[in-house]
Every structure is written in structure tokens, then in C-alpha cells.
Coordinates of C-alpha atoms in Angstrom, one line a residue:
Chain A
X530 CA 53.0 -16.0 203.9
X531 CA 55.4 -16.0 207.1
X532 CA 53.8 -17.3 210.0
X533 CA 50.6 -18.9 209.0
X534 CA 48.9 -20.6 211.5
X535 CA 46.2 -23.6 211.4
X536 CA 42.8 -22.0 212.7
X537 CA 42.7 -24.9 215.5
X538 CA 45.6 -27.8 216.2
X539 CA 45.0 -30.8 214.6
X540 CA 46.2 -34.6 215.6
X541 CA 46.5 -37.7 214.0
X542 CA 44.3 -40.6 216.1
X543 CA 45.4 -43.2 213.9
X544 CA 47.1 -44.9 211.2
X545 CA 46.5 -48.1 209.2
X546 CA 48.3 -49.4 205.5
X547 CA 48.1 -52.3 203.1
X548 CA 51.4 -54.5 202.0
X549 CA 52.7 -52.7 199.4
X550 CA 53.5 -54.6 196.1
X551 CA 52.0 -56.1 193.8
X552 CA 48.6 -57.6 194.4
X553 CA 47.0 -58.9 190.9
X554 CA 44.1 -60.6 192.9
X555 CA 43.1 -57.2 194.7
X556 CA 41.4 -54.2 193.3
X557 CA 42.0 -50.7 194.7
X558 CA 38.9 -51.2 197.0
X559 CA 40.6 -54.5 198.5
X560 CA 43.5 -52.5 199.3
X561 CA 41.7 -49.5 201.0
X562 CA 39.7 -52.0 202.8
X563 CA 42.7 -53.6 204.4
X564 CA 44.2 -50.4 205.4
X565 CA 40.9 -48.9 206.7
X566 CA 40.5 -52.0 209.3
X567 CA 43.9 -51.8 210.3
X568 CA 43.2 -48.0 211.3
X569 CA 40.1 -49.3 213.0
X570 CA 42.1 -51.2 215.1
X571 CA 44.4 -48.9 216.2
X572 CA 41.9 -46.0 217.1
X573 CA 38.9 -46.3 220.1
X574 CA 35.9 -48.0 219.3
X575 CA 32.9 -46.2 217.5
X576 CA 35.1 -43.8 215.9
X577 CA 34.1 -44.6 212.5
X578 CA 30.7 -43.6 213.4
X579 CA 32.0 -39.8 214.0
X580 CA 34.2 -39.6 210.8
X581 CA 32.4 -36.4 209.1
X582 CA 34.4 -36.4 205.4
X583 CA 37.0 -38.5 203.4
X584 CA 39.5 -36.8 201.4
X585 CA 41.3 -39.4 199.2
X586 CA 44.7 -39.2 197.1
X587 CA 44.7 -40.8 193.9
X588 CA 46.3 -40.0 191.2
X589 CA 45.2 -42.2 188.1
X590 CA 42.8 -44.5 189.1
X591 CA 41.1 -43.7 185.7
X592 CA 44.1 -44.7 183.7
X593 CA 45.4 -47.8 186.3
X594 CA 41.7 -49.3 186.6
X595 CA 39.2 -47.2 184.1
X596 CA 37.6 -46.0 187.3
X597 CA 37.5 -42.5 187.8
X598 CA 35.3 -41.0 190.8
X599 CA 36.9 -43.5 193.4
X600 CA 36.6 -41.7 196.8
X601 CA 32.8 -41.7 197.2
X602 CA 33.0 -45.6 195.7
X603 CA 35.6 -45.9 198.6
X604 CA 33.8 -44.5 201.1
X605 CA 30.4 -46.3 200.6
X606 CA 32.3 -49.6 200.5
X607 CA 33.4 -49.0 204.0
X608 CA 29.7 -48.0 204.8
X609 CA 30.8 -43.8 205.4
X610 CA 28.0 -42.8 202.8
X611 CA 26.5 -40.0 202.8
X612 CA 29.4 -38.0 204.2
X613 CA 31.3 -35.9 201.6
X614 CA 34.1 -37.8 199.8
X615 CA 37.2 -36.1 197.3
X616 CA 39.5 -37.4 195.5
X617 CA 42.3 -35.1 195.6
X618 CA 44.9 -35.5 192.7
X619 CA 48.7 -33.8 192.7
X620 CA 50.8 -36.8 191.0
X621 CA 52.9 -38.8 193.2
X622 CA 52.1 -35.9 196.4
X623 CA 48.4 -36.9 196.1
X624 CA 48.4 -38.7 199.6
X625 CA 49.9 -35.5 201.1
X626 CA 47.6 -33.3 199.3
X627 CA 44.8 -35.2 200.7
X628 CA 46.2 -35.0 204.3
X629 CA 46.3 -31.1 203.4
X630 CA 43.1 -31.0 202.3
X631 CA 41.6 -32.9 205.0
X632 CA 43.1 -31.3 208.1
X633 CA 42.3 -27.6 206.7
X634 CA 38.7 -28.6 206.6
X635 CA 39.6 -29.6 210.6
X636 CA 41.5 -26.6 211.2
X637 CA 38.2 -24.3 209.7
X638 CA 36.3 -25.5 212.2
X639 CA 33.9 -27.4 209.5
X640 CA 34.7 -31.0 210.8
X641 CA 36.1 -32.5 213.8
X642 CA 36.8 -35.5 212.3
X643 CA 38.6 -36.9 208.4
X644 CA 39.1 -40.0 207.2
X645 CA 42.1 -39.5 204.9
X646 CA 43.6 -42.0 202.5
X647 CA 45.9 -42.3 199.9
X648 CA 45.7 -45.7 196.7
X649 CA 47.1 -46.7 193.9
X650 CA 46.8 -49.6 192.0
X651 CA 48.9 -49.8 189.3
X652 CA 50.3 -53.5 188.2
X653 CA 46.9 -54.1 186.6
X654 CA 49.1 -52.5 183.3
X655 CA 51.6 -53.7 181.7
X656 CA 54.8 -51.6 182.3
X657 CA 55.3 -49.7 179.1
X658 CA 51.5 -48.6 179.8
X659 CA 52.2 -47.6 183.4
X660 CA 55.3 -45.5 182.1
X661 CA 52.8 -43.5 179.6
X662 CA 50.3 -43.0 182.4
X663 CA 52.6 -41.5 185.0
X664 CA 54.1 -39.5 182.2
X665 CA 50.9 -37.6 182.0
X666 CA 52.1 -36.2 185.0
X667 CA 54.6 -33.9 183.4
X668 CA 54.1 -31.2 180.9
X669 CA 52.7 -33.3 178.0
X670 CA 52.8 -30.4 175.5
X671 CA 56.8 -29.5 176.1
X672 CA 58.4 -31.9 178.1
X673 CA 57.1 -35.4 176.8
X674 CA 57.6 -34.8 173.1
X675 CA 61.2 -34.1 173.6
X676 CA 61.3 -38.4 174.9
X677 CA 61.2 -37.8 178.3
X678 CA 60.0 -40.6 180.8
X679 CA 60.2 -40.1 184.9
X680 CA 62.9 -42.1 185.3
X681 CA 65.1 -39.3 182.6
X682 CA 63.5 -36.4 184.5
X683 CA 65.3 -37.7 187.6
X684 CA 68.5 -39.0 185.9
X685 CA 68.9 -35.5 184.2
X686 CA 68.8 -33.7 187.5
X687 CA 71.5 -36.3 188.9
X688 CA 73.8 -35.2 185.9
X689 CA 73.0 -31.7 187.0
X690 CA 73.9 -32.4 190.8
X691 CA 76.7 -34.3 189.7
X692 CA 78.6 -31.4 187.5
X693 CA 77.6 -28.7 189.7
X694 CA 78.9 -30.5 193.3
X695 CA 81.8 -32.8 191.6
X696 CA 79.9 -35.5 193.6
X697 CA 80.5 -39.2 193.7
X698 CA 77.7 -41.1 192.2
X699 CA 78.4 -44.3 194.7
X700 CA 76.1 -42.1 196.8
X701 CA 73.2 -43.0 194.6
X702 CA 73.8 -46.9 195.5
X703 CA 74.4 -45.9 199.0
X704 CA 70.9 -44.6 199.3
X705 CA 69.5 -47.8 197.4
X706 CA 71.4 -49.9 199.9
X707 CA 70.7 -48.5 203.4
X708 CA 67.3 -47.9 202.0
X709 CA 66.4 -51.9 201.3
X710 CA 68.4 -52.1 204.9
X711 CA 65.4 -50.4 206.1
X712 CA 62.5 -52.1 203.7
X713 CA 63.7 -55.5 205.3
X714 CA 63.0 -54.7 208.7
X715 CA 59.0 -53.7 207.5
X716 CA 56.7 -55.9 207.1
X717 CA 54.5 -53.8 204.6
X718 CA 57.2 -53.0 202.5
X719 CA 57.2 -54.3 198.4
X720 CA 60.8 -55.6 198.9
X721 CA 61.4 -57.1 201.9
X722 CA 65.0 -57.8 201.2
X723 CA 68.7 -56.3 201.7
X724 CA 70.4 -55.3 198.2
X725 CA 72.7 -58.0 199.5
X726 CA 70.3 -60.6 199.8
X727 CA 69.6 -59.6 196.4
X728 CA 73.0 -59.9 195.3
X729 CA 73.3 -63.1 196.9
X730 CA 69.9 -64.8 194.9
X731 CA 71.5 -63.7 191.6
X732 CA 74.5 -65.5 192.4
X733 CA 72.8 -68.6 192.8
X734 CA 70.5 -68.3 190.1
X735 CA 73.9 -67.6 187.6
X736 CA 74.7 -70.9 188.9
X737 CA 71.6 -72.7 188.7
X738 CA 71.7 -71.3 185.0
X739 CA 75.1 -72.8 184.5
X740 CA 76.5 -69.3 184.1
X741 CA 79.7 -67.6 185.3
X742 CA 79.0 -66.5 189.0
X743 CA 79.0 -62.8 189.0
X744 CA 82.3 -61.8 191.2
X745 CA 81.0 -59.1 193.0
X746 CA 82.3 -58.5 196.6
X747 CA 80.3 -56.6 197.9
X748 CA 76.8 -54.7 197.3
X749 CA 78.7 -51.2 196.2
X750 CA 80.3 -53.6 193.0
X751 CA 77.0 -55.1 192.8
X752 CA 75.1 -51.9 192.0
X753 CA 78.5 -50.4 190.2
X754 CA 77.9 -53.4 187.5
X755 CA 75.1 -52.9 185.0
X756 CA 74.8 -56.5 184.6
X757 CA 73.7 -56.6 188.0
X758 CA 72.2 -53.1 188.0
X759 CA 71.3 -52.4 184.1
X760 CA 71.1 -48.7 183.1
X761 CA 67.5 -47.4 182.8
X762 CA 68.4 -44.0 182.2
X763 CA 72.0 -43.0 182.9
X764 CA 73.1 -42.3 185.1
X765 CA 69.7 -43.9 187.4
X766 CA 70.4 -47.7 186.8
X767 CA 66.7 -50.2 187.8
X768 CA 67.9 -49.8 192.0
X769 CA 67.8 -46.5 191.7
X770 CA 64.3 -46.6 190.9
X771 CA 61.2 -47.2 193.2
X772 CA 58.9 -49.8 191.9
X773 CA 55.4 -49.8 190.2
X774 CA 53.3 -50.7 193.2
X775 CA 50.0 -51.2 194.7
X776 CA 49.0 -50.1 197.9
X777 CA 46.9 -47.8 200.4
X778 CA 47.2 -46.0 203.8
X779 CA 45.0 -44.1 205.5
X780 CA 45.0 -41.7 208.8
X781 CA 42.5 -40.6 210.9
X782 CA 42.4 -36.6 211.6
X783 CA 40.7 -35.1 214.8
X784 CA 40.7 -31.5 216.2
X785 CA 43.2 -31.5 218.9
X786 CA 41.5 -30.9 221.9
X787 CA 39.3 -34.2 220.9
X788 CA 42.5 -36.1 220.1
X789 CA 42.0 -37.9 223.8
X790 CA 38.6 -39.2 222.6
X791 CA 40.1 -41.1 219.8
X792 CA 43.8 -42.3 221.1
X793 CA 46.2 -42.6 223.4
X794 CA 49.0 -42.3 221.3
X795 CA 47.9 -39.2 218.9
X796 CA 50.4 -37.4 217.5
X797 CA 50.1 -33.6 216.4
X798 CA 50.2 -32.2 212.5
X799 CA 52.4 -28.5 213.8
X800 CA 53.3 -27.5 210.3
X801 CA 52.3 -27.7 206.8
X802 CA 53.5 -26.4 203.3
X803 CA 52.7 -26.8 199.9
X804 CA 54.2 -25.3 197.0
X805 CA 54.3 -25.4 192.9
X806 CA 56.0 -24.7 189.6
X807 CA 56.6 -25.5 186.3
X808 CA 58.1 -28.0 184.2
X809 CA 61.9 -28.9 185.1
X810 CA 63.0 -26.2 182.0
X811 CA 61.6 -23.6 183.4
X812 CA 63.6 -23.7 186.7
X813 CA 66.4 -21.6 187.9
X814 CA 68.4 -24.8 189.3
X815 CA 68.2 -28.5 188.4
X816 CA 69.9 -29.3 191.3
X817 CA 66.9 -28.6 193.7
X818 CA 63.4 -28.4 193.7
X819 CA 62.2 -25.2 194.5
X820 CA 58.8 -26.3 194.9
X821 CA 60.0 -28.5 198.2
X822 CA 62.2 -25.3 199.8
X823 CA 59.4 -23.4 199.8
X824 CA 56.3 -25.6 201.0
X825 CA 59.1 -26.4 203.7
X826 CA 59.4 -22.7 204.9
X827 CA 56.1 -22.6 205.1
X828 CA 56.0 -26.1 207.5
X829 CA 58.9 -25.2 209.2
X830 CA 57.6 -21.3 210.2
X831 CA 54.0 -22.9 210.9
X832 CA 55.6 -25.5 213.2
X833 CA 58.3 -23.0 214.5
X834 CA 61.1 -25.6 214.2
X835 CA 64.0 -25.8 212.5
X836 CA 65.7 -28.4 210.5
X837 CA 67.8 -29.3 213.3
X838 CA 64.8 -30.2 215.7
X839 CA 63.4 -32.7 213.4
X840 CA 64.5 -35.9 214.4
X841 CA 63.5 -37.9 211.5
X842 CA 61.9 -37.7 207.6
X843 CA 60.4 -39.4 205.0
X844 CA 61.3 -38.1 202.0
X845 CA 60.2 -38.8 198.4
X846 CA 62.7 -41.1 197.1
X847 CA 61.2 -41.8 194.2
X848 CA 64.9 -42.0 192.6
X849 CA 67.8 -42.0 194.6
X850 CA 68.9 -38.6 193.6
X851 CA 65.5 -37.3 194.9
X852 CA 66.7 -38.0 198.0
X853 CA 69.6 -36.7 198.0
X854 CA 68.5 -33.2 196.7
X855 CA 65.5 -34.0 199.2
X856 CA 68.1 -33.7 202.6
X857 CA 69.4 -30.2 201.2
X858 CA 66.1 -28.8 199.8
X859 CA 64.9 -29.3 203.6
X860 CA 67.9 -28.0 204.9
X861 CA 69.5 -31.1 206.6
X862 CA 72.5 -30.6 204.8
X863 CA 74.2 -27.6 203.2
X864 CA 73.7 -27.3 199.2
X865 CA 76.2 -30.3 197.7
X866 CA 76.9 -31.8 200.8
X867 CA 73.8 -34.3 200.9
X868 CA 75.5 -37.0 199.0
X869 CA 78.6 -37.3 201.3
X870 CA 76.1 -37.3 204.5
X871 CA 74.5 -41.0 202.8
X872 CA 78.1 -42.2 202.0
X873 CA 79.0 -41.2 205.7
X874 CA 76.5 -42.7 207.3
X875 CA 74.2 -39.8 208.5
X876 CA 70.8 -40.4 207.5
X877 CA 71.1 -44.3 208.2
X878 CA 68.8 -45.6 211.1
X879 CA 71.3 -45.0 213.8
X880 CA 72.8 -41.5 211.9
X881 CA 72.3 -38.3 213.0
X882 CA 69.6 -37.8 210.8
X883 CA 67.5 -40.4 210.1
X884 CA 66.0 -40.7 206.6
X885 CA 63.0 -43.2 205.2
X886 CA 63.4 -45.6 208.2
X887 CA 60.4 -47.5 206.6
X888 CA 62.4 -48.3 203.2
X889 CA 61.1 -45.3 201.7
X890 CA 59.4 -45.1 198.3
X891 CA 62.8 -47.5 197.0
X892 CA 61.8 -50.4 199.3
X893 CA 58.4 -50.2 200.9
X894 CA 57.1 -49.3 197.3
X895 CA 55.7 -46.5 195.6
X896 CA 51.6 -46.7 195.2
X897 CA 51.9 -43.3 194.2
X898 CA 48.5 -41.6 195.3
X899 CA 49.1 -43.9 198.7
X900 CA 52.8 -42.8 199.1
X901 CA 52.2 -39.7 201.2
X902 CA 49.5 -41.2 203.7
X903 CA 51.7 -43.8 203.9
X904 CA 55.1 -41.9 205.3
X905 CA 52.7 -40.3 207.6
X906 CA 52.1 -43.8 209.2
X907 CA 55.8 -44.5 209.6
X908 CA 56.2 -41.1 211.6
X909 CA 53.3 -41.9 213.7
X910 CA 55.2 -45.7 214.8
X911 CA 58.5 -43.7 215.2
X912 CA 57.0 -41.4 217.5
X913 CA 55.2 -43.7 219.2
X914 CA 58.2 -46.3 219.6
X915 CA 56.3 -48.6 217.4
X916 CA 58.2 -49.0 214.4
X917 CA 59.5 -52.5 216.0
X918 CA 62.9 -53.5 214.3
X919 CA 63.6 -50.6 212.8
X920 CA 62.5 -48.1 215.6
X921 CA 64.9 -45.1 216.0
X922 CA 66.0 -44.7 219.2
X923 CA 66.1 -41.7 221.4
X924 CA 62.7 -41.2 222.0
X925 CA 62.1 -39.0 218.7
X926 CA 59.4 -36.2 219.0
X927 CA 59.6 -34.6 215.5
X928 CA 59.0 -35.9 212.4
X929 CA 58.6 -34.3 209.1
X930 CA 57.0 -36.0 205.6
X931 CA 58.3 -34.7 202.1
X932 CA 55.9 -35.7 199.2
X933 CA 56.6 -34.5 195.4
X934 CA 54.2 -35.2 193.0
X935 CA 56.0 -34.9 189.2
X936 CA 59.5 -33.3 189.1
X937 CA 58.1 -30.9 191.8
X938 CA 55.5 -29.4 190.0
X939 CA 53.7 -29.8 193.2
X940 CA 55.5 -30.7 196.8
X941 CA 53.9 -31.0 200.5
X942 CA 56.0 -30.8 203.7
X943 CA 54.0 -31.6 207.0
X944 CA 56.1 -31.4 210.4
X945 CA 53.9 -34.1 213.3
X946 CA 54.9 -33.9 217.1
X947 CA 54.8 -35.9 219.8
X948 CA 53.4 -34.8 223.1
X949 CA 53.3 -36.0 226.7
Chain B
X1027 CA 57.6 -15.5 156.9
X1028 CA 54.6 -16.9 159.1
X1029 CA 53.2 -14.9 161.8
X1030 CA 53.0 -17.0 164.9
X1031 CA 50.8 -16.3 167.8
X1032 CA 51.0 -17.5 171.4
X1033 CA 48.8 -20.2 171.1
X1034 CA 50.5 -23.5 172.0
X1035 CA 50.2 -25.4 168.8
X1036 CA 52.1 -22.3 167.2
X1037 CA 55.6 -23.4 168.5
X1038 CA 55.2 -26.4 167.0
X1039 CA 54.2 -24.6 164.0
X1040 CA 57.0 -22.5 164.3
X1041 CA 59.4 -25.7 164.4
X1042 CA 58.1 -26.4 161.1
X1043 CA 59.7 -23.5 159.4
X1044 CA 62.9 -24.3 161.7
X1045 CA 61.9 -21.5 164.0
X1046 CA 62.2 -21.5 168.0
X1047 CA 60.1 -18.9 169.4
X1048 CA 59.3 -17.4 172.7
X1049 CA 57.7 -14.2 174.1
X1050 CA 59.1 -11.0 174.7
X1051 CA 57.6 -9.3 177.1
X1052 CA 57.5 -5.0 176.3
X1053 CA 57.4 -3.9 179.4
X1054 CA 60.1 -5.9 181.6
X1055 CA 62.4 -7.6 178.6
X1056 CA 61.6 -10.8 180.2
X1057 CA 61.7 -13.9 177.5
X1058 CA 59.6 -16.7 178.0
X1059 CA 60.1 -20.3 176.1
X1060 CA 57.6 -21.8 175.0
X1061 CA 55.7 -18.3 174.1
X1062 CA 52.6 -17.5 176.2
X1063 CA 50.2 -15.0 176.7
X1064 CA 51.3 -13.7 180.1
X1065 CA 54.6 -12.7 181.4
X1066 CA 55.4 -14.7 184.3
X1067 CA 58.2 -12.0 185.8
X1068 CA 55.4 -9.1 185.9
X1069 CA 52.3 -10.3 184.7
X1070 CA 51.9 -8.0 181.6
X1071 CA 49.9 -9.3 178.9
X1072 CA 51.9 -6.6 176.6
X1073 CA 54.0 -9.5 175.1
X1074 CA 55.2 -10.3 171.4
X1075 CA 56.7 -13.0 170.1
X1076 CA 60.3 -13.6 169.6
X1077 CA 62.4 -15.7 167.5
X1078 CA 65.5 -17.1 169.0
X1079 CA 69.0 -18.0 167.6
X1080 CA 69.0 -21.5 168.2
X1081 CA 71.7 -21.6 170.2
X1082 CA 72.3 -23.1 173.8
X1083 CA 74.7 -25.0 176.2
X1084 CA 73.7 -28.3 177.7
X1085 CA 72.1 -27.4 181.2
X1086 CA 71.5 -31.8 182.3
X1087 CA 70.7 -34.6 180.3
X1088 CA 70.2 -38.3 180.5
X1089 CA 70.7 -41.4 177.9
X1090 CA 67.4 -43.5 177.9
X1091 CA 67.5 -47.1 177.8
X1092 CA 63.7 -47.8 178.8
X1093 CA 61.9 -45.4 176.2
X1094 CA 58.6 -43.7 176.1
X1095 CA 56.1 -45.1 174.1
X1096 CA 56.7 -42.4 171.4
X1097 CA 60.4 -42.9 171.3
X1098 CA 59.8 -46.6 171.4
X1099 CA 57.9 -46.4 168.1
X1100 CA 60.6 -43.7 166.8
X1101 CA 63.0 -47.3 166.9
X1102 CA 64.5 -46.9 170.3
X1103 CA 65.4 -49.5 173.0
X1104 CA 67.8 -50.5 175.4
X1105 CA 70.3 -51.5 172.7
X1106 CA 69.7 -48.2 171.0
X1107 CA 69.4 -45.8 173.5
X1108 CA 68.7 -41.7 173.0
X1109 CA 69.9 -38.5 174.8
X1110 CA 67.1 -36.0 176.0
X1111 CA 68.7 -32.6 178.0
X1112 CA 67.5 -29.2 179.3
X1113 CA 69.0 -26.8 177.0
X1114 CA 70.0 -23.6 178.4
X1115 CA 69.1 -21.1 175.5
X1116 CA 72.3 -17.8 174.8
X1117 CA 68.4 -15.5 175.3
X1118 CA 68.1 -17.0 178.8
X1119 CA 65.7 -19.6 179.4
X1120 CA 66.1 -23.3 178.9
X1121 CA 63.9 -25.8 177.3
X1122 CA 63.9 -29.6 177.3
X1123 CA 64.6 -31.5 173.9
X1124 CA 66.5 -34.6 172.5
X1125 CA 70.1 -34.2 171.4
X1126 CA 71.0 -36.0 168.7
X1127 CA 74.8 -36.8 167.1
X1128 CA 76.1 -37.5 170.6
X1129 CA 78.5 -40.9 170.9
X1130 CA 75.8 -42.4 173.9
X1131 CA 78.5 -45.5 174.2
X1132 CA 80.2 -43.1 176.8
X1133 CA 77.4 -41.2 178.8
X1134 CA 80.1 -39.9 181.1
X1135 CA 81.7 -38.6 178.3
X1136 CA 78.8 -35.7 177.0
X1137 CA 79.8 -32.3 178.8
X1138 CA 77.2 -30.4 180.7
X1139 CA 78.5 -27.0 179.5
X1140 CA 78.7 -28.2 175.6
X1141 CA 77.3 -26.2 173.2
X1142 CA 74.6 -26.9 171.1
X1143 CA 72.2 -25.3 168.2
X1144 CA 69.2 -26.2 167.0
X1145 CA 67.6 -28.3 164.9
X1146 CA 64.3 -30.6 164.1
X1147 CA 63.3 -34.4 164.3
X1148 CA 60.6 -35.8 162.7
X1149 CA 58.7 -38.6 164.8
X1150 CA 55.5 -40.7 163.9
X1151 CA 54.2 -41.7 160.7
X1152 CA 51.3 -40.9 158.5
X1153 CA 48.6 -38.7 160.1
X1154 CA 50.4 -38.7 163.7
X1155 CA 53.7 -37.2 161.5
X1156 CA 55.2 -34.3 163.3
X1157 CA 58.0 -32.4 164.1
X1158 CA 59.7 -32.1 167.0
X1159 CA 62.5 -29.5 168.9
X1160 CA 66.2 -31.4 168.9
X1161 CA 69.3 -30.1 169.6
X1162 CA 73.0 -31.2 168.1
X1163 CA 76.7 -29.9 169.0
X1164 CA 77.0 -26.5 167.5

């Protein structure tokens, strides 16, 4: 697989994203339209008349909205019929899979202009029903019968990681604090609040109810207290888990040679990798996601860059342990040191390796099929200097996305570059 | 003794007989759990069902306070949590299972590497009643 290249270059010409969160009055198509209209503002006029195909990342509108076959419905709703419209499913990696399929279609020479979207509308169901729907992304013959839930899978990886490296679980809390600090600067994020402000709100509520006011001195103490941060699946607490979300994101992919016809600020997809694997129990390691290592290797090889060349990354922090493992699987930090790196602030916006400047899935929200496309939106904004208050310094040129389906049954890594 | 096949449902049938089965590749010796028709190591289809000892050690675990639907129906909840984990069998492969008979009041006291032995647990009622793989301290 070494040295695989696109047959021709692929660029992202524009992006759009809905606000992530709970949207009881909107269906997936309303959220998709929000994102699509924002995309059309970010590209030159008449782009929509040139779209030749549509790839949609969507995990399970069948379960969440009793609507399968969503791609042609969305294409029609924004006036794109009769272009080919394809729904791509890879659990929580569906969005990045759709992007990769769109890129492959352009690289093959078949199409010049492809719309890639991701959407999920999850909050119509009760939490227990959402949990059951998500569980179908695991092995329902041999994993779910054990009693596993998704927080449980990642919590198990956390215990393996803590045991193997004698790591400090405070690192999980630091991921939460960092990502909420970033999400508080993102107007599209589900939780636009820092952990500090959430903690203060809890104190005020306790006072209003005449209950004892908790004496948390800082966010770390708040997150270490099961009264503030109850365990979902030990050692993962409520604030280690990404939320249930509704949301949509879209990007316009174009053949690189045509990028200037659509945008003054394109970014280039210079590397892409994808890998698969079986159930969690079937892996040689539980403190790493081997498919992420393999997808990363493919993407770095294609792009001709090293982990040190990456200026920022959006990684799949469905749970806080997942972000720490991701930063090691992608080679940003040595094995067993990712937990220390986050405690040292290396992954903060002003750190040497900014991770999840958007707030990540943790704070921005995790509408599963949209998450991978949402990651690209953040990379596009950061590489173009358009990330506002959360913009990182130093004119970043290379950004990476890492999107995991299930516990790593699917992983997609994409690398983007800003030129000129 | 019942003869088991490589069909997925026979894994559960074996549990009914208190047996944990895998597939042994007769060409490369690789053992796969659960059992399957094709050796994932050498791709041979020259495989046979192998009954395992059921002895192993804890490789990873969690204590779950927000249960899956099946476990909620089995009576688990935030006040009555349960432990699930990955168990590395003495023969090499690992499996997912509920871990019974541990003190869940202090999850940090549960040690990775602890020796375990296979058992089974019956969940659900009526027509849905079924036997599931579980482990307990050895």
C-alpha cells in the first residue's frame, strides 16, 4: 500500500455547517439545508449548477428518524436531482467515508465537482433508544451480549491504558476542560460553555434549591467529584462522553485544477487513509486503535508528511480516552505519553500540537454521521485564518482529521494543506 | 458430547453445555474465538472446533452505571452497576464477557491481570431466555 497517490489532485472549495445541538423542531433535511446554504455562501456563484454527484455520511437515519434512503431525498430537497446520490455508512466515521468516496470519484476522473455531506438527527429518540441504536455499530453477536455499551468499550480501553502506562486519570479531565474551552469560542458548538462556567451554574442551582453549595475549588476538583461528574462507565464520567446531537456539515470537493473557479481559499486533500478491523476483543492491543495507526500511515505516506509537519488536528474524541489514544496512534506523541502531553498543555490552542480547536466531538457535539465532515470544516477555517477567537497562531498550513467508527472497526485519516 | 459447527449460533449452543469453543486451524495452529470457517491468520479453511479451558485473565474492564437495554431488563442500574471486560484466555485469544462476583463498590480495586474462570449467566425471560458467557474470579 506504500506510496498510493490520487490519480489527480482534489481540493476542498468551501464548507458549511449547521449549529450542533438538540434541534427538536428540525428534521435532518432542515439541518442539511442550513449547512448547504452556508456552503453556497462560501463558494462562488453557480457552484450548485456544477455539482455532479452527492455522497452523504449518515449512520442510521433509519433508526433515528425511521427514514432510510436519505441521500436522494436530501439531493432533491436542495434541487440537485437527478445527480447520483449515495449514502455511505461507517458508524461514527460515516462522514469521513463519504468525503473519501467523493475524493475517489474526483481522483478517478469521473467527476469534477462533488458535494459531500454528513447528517444525523439523534435527539428525537429517548436516551435509552439512542444507546441501543448506537450499539448496533458494535458486534451484536459477541460484544453487546456481554453487556457492553459504547461508553463501556472506551472505558475498558481507558483501564487498559491506565494500567499499561501508570497514567494519571486527571488527564481525562484535562481533555474535557481543554475541549470545552475551545467549544466556548465556537458559535456552532452544542456546549458553548467552559467547564468553569458549568461548575458555577451547578453551584448557583444548589444555592437556589437550598442545598449545600459544593466547595469545588477548580474545574479539576469538580470533574473528580462524582456528584458533579457521575460515572457512566467507570472510569469514564458524564463529562468524558460526547453528547447526543443533531447536526449537519457539508463540503464542496473539486478537481484541484478547477479550484480557483470555485474559491479564492481552497485547501488541498493531500493524503487519505482508511482501515478496518474486528471486535475490540480481537485486537492485540487495547490501549491503541490499530486501524487508526494504519489509516494514519497511509495518509502520511500519500501526503509525504510526518506527524511533526501537522500544524493542527481534529481527532475523534467521542470519549476523552479516545483523544489521548488518537494523539499516540497518529504519532504526535510517543506511546504512553499522550496523557502527560495533555496535562502539560501541549494539545491546547497555544500548545505545540493543537488538538480539537473546534471543541471536538466532546464540546462541539457528535451528530455521528456529520462529525467527520464537521472536522473538515474546522480545518478549512483554521488553515484559512477564519477561526475567529479560536484561531491558532503561526499561519498553520497542514491540518489532519481522524474519524473513528465504532471502537475502530473503521478509521479514516485525511490530511489537508493550504498552499500559496 | 454435542458436536458444534462453525455457525455463529453454535457458540451460544456450546455455552448451554458450559463450554467455550473456538476454531483451531489445522494448517497453522492459530486459534480463533469465537469459532469461524476461515483462519484469519493463514486463510485456510482446514479448521476444527476446539473446546477451551475457560481459564484466563482480565485484560480490560469497566463498571457500567448506565446499562444497555438488555442489562437494564436484567435489573442493573446506577445503584446496581455491573462489570464487563475483555478476558485474555490462557490459550491466547480474548473474549468480551460480563465479570461476576467482584466488589464493584471500589472499581479501582479491580486489578487487570486477575485470574478468571469461565461461567455462564442466564438473562431474559420466557422465549427470550438465553445463556451468556461470563467469568468469575478463579
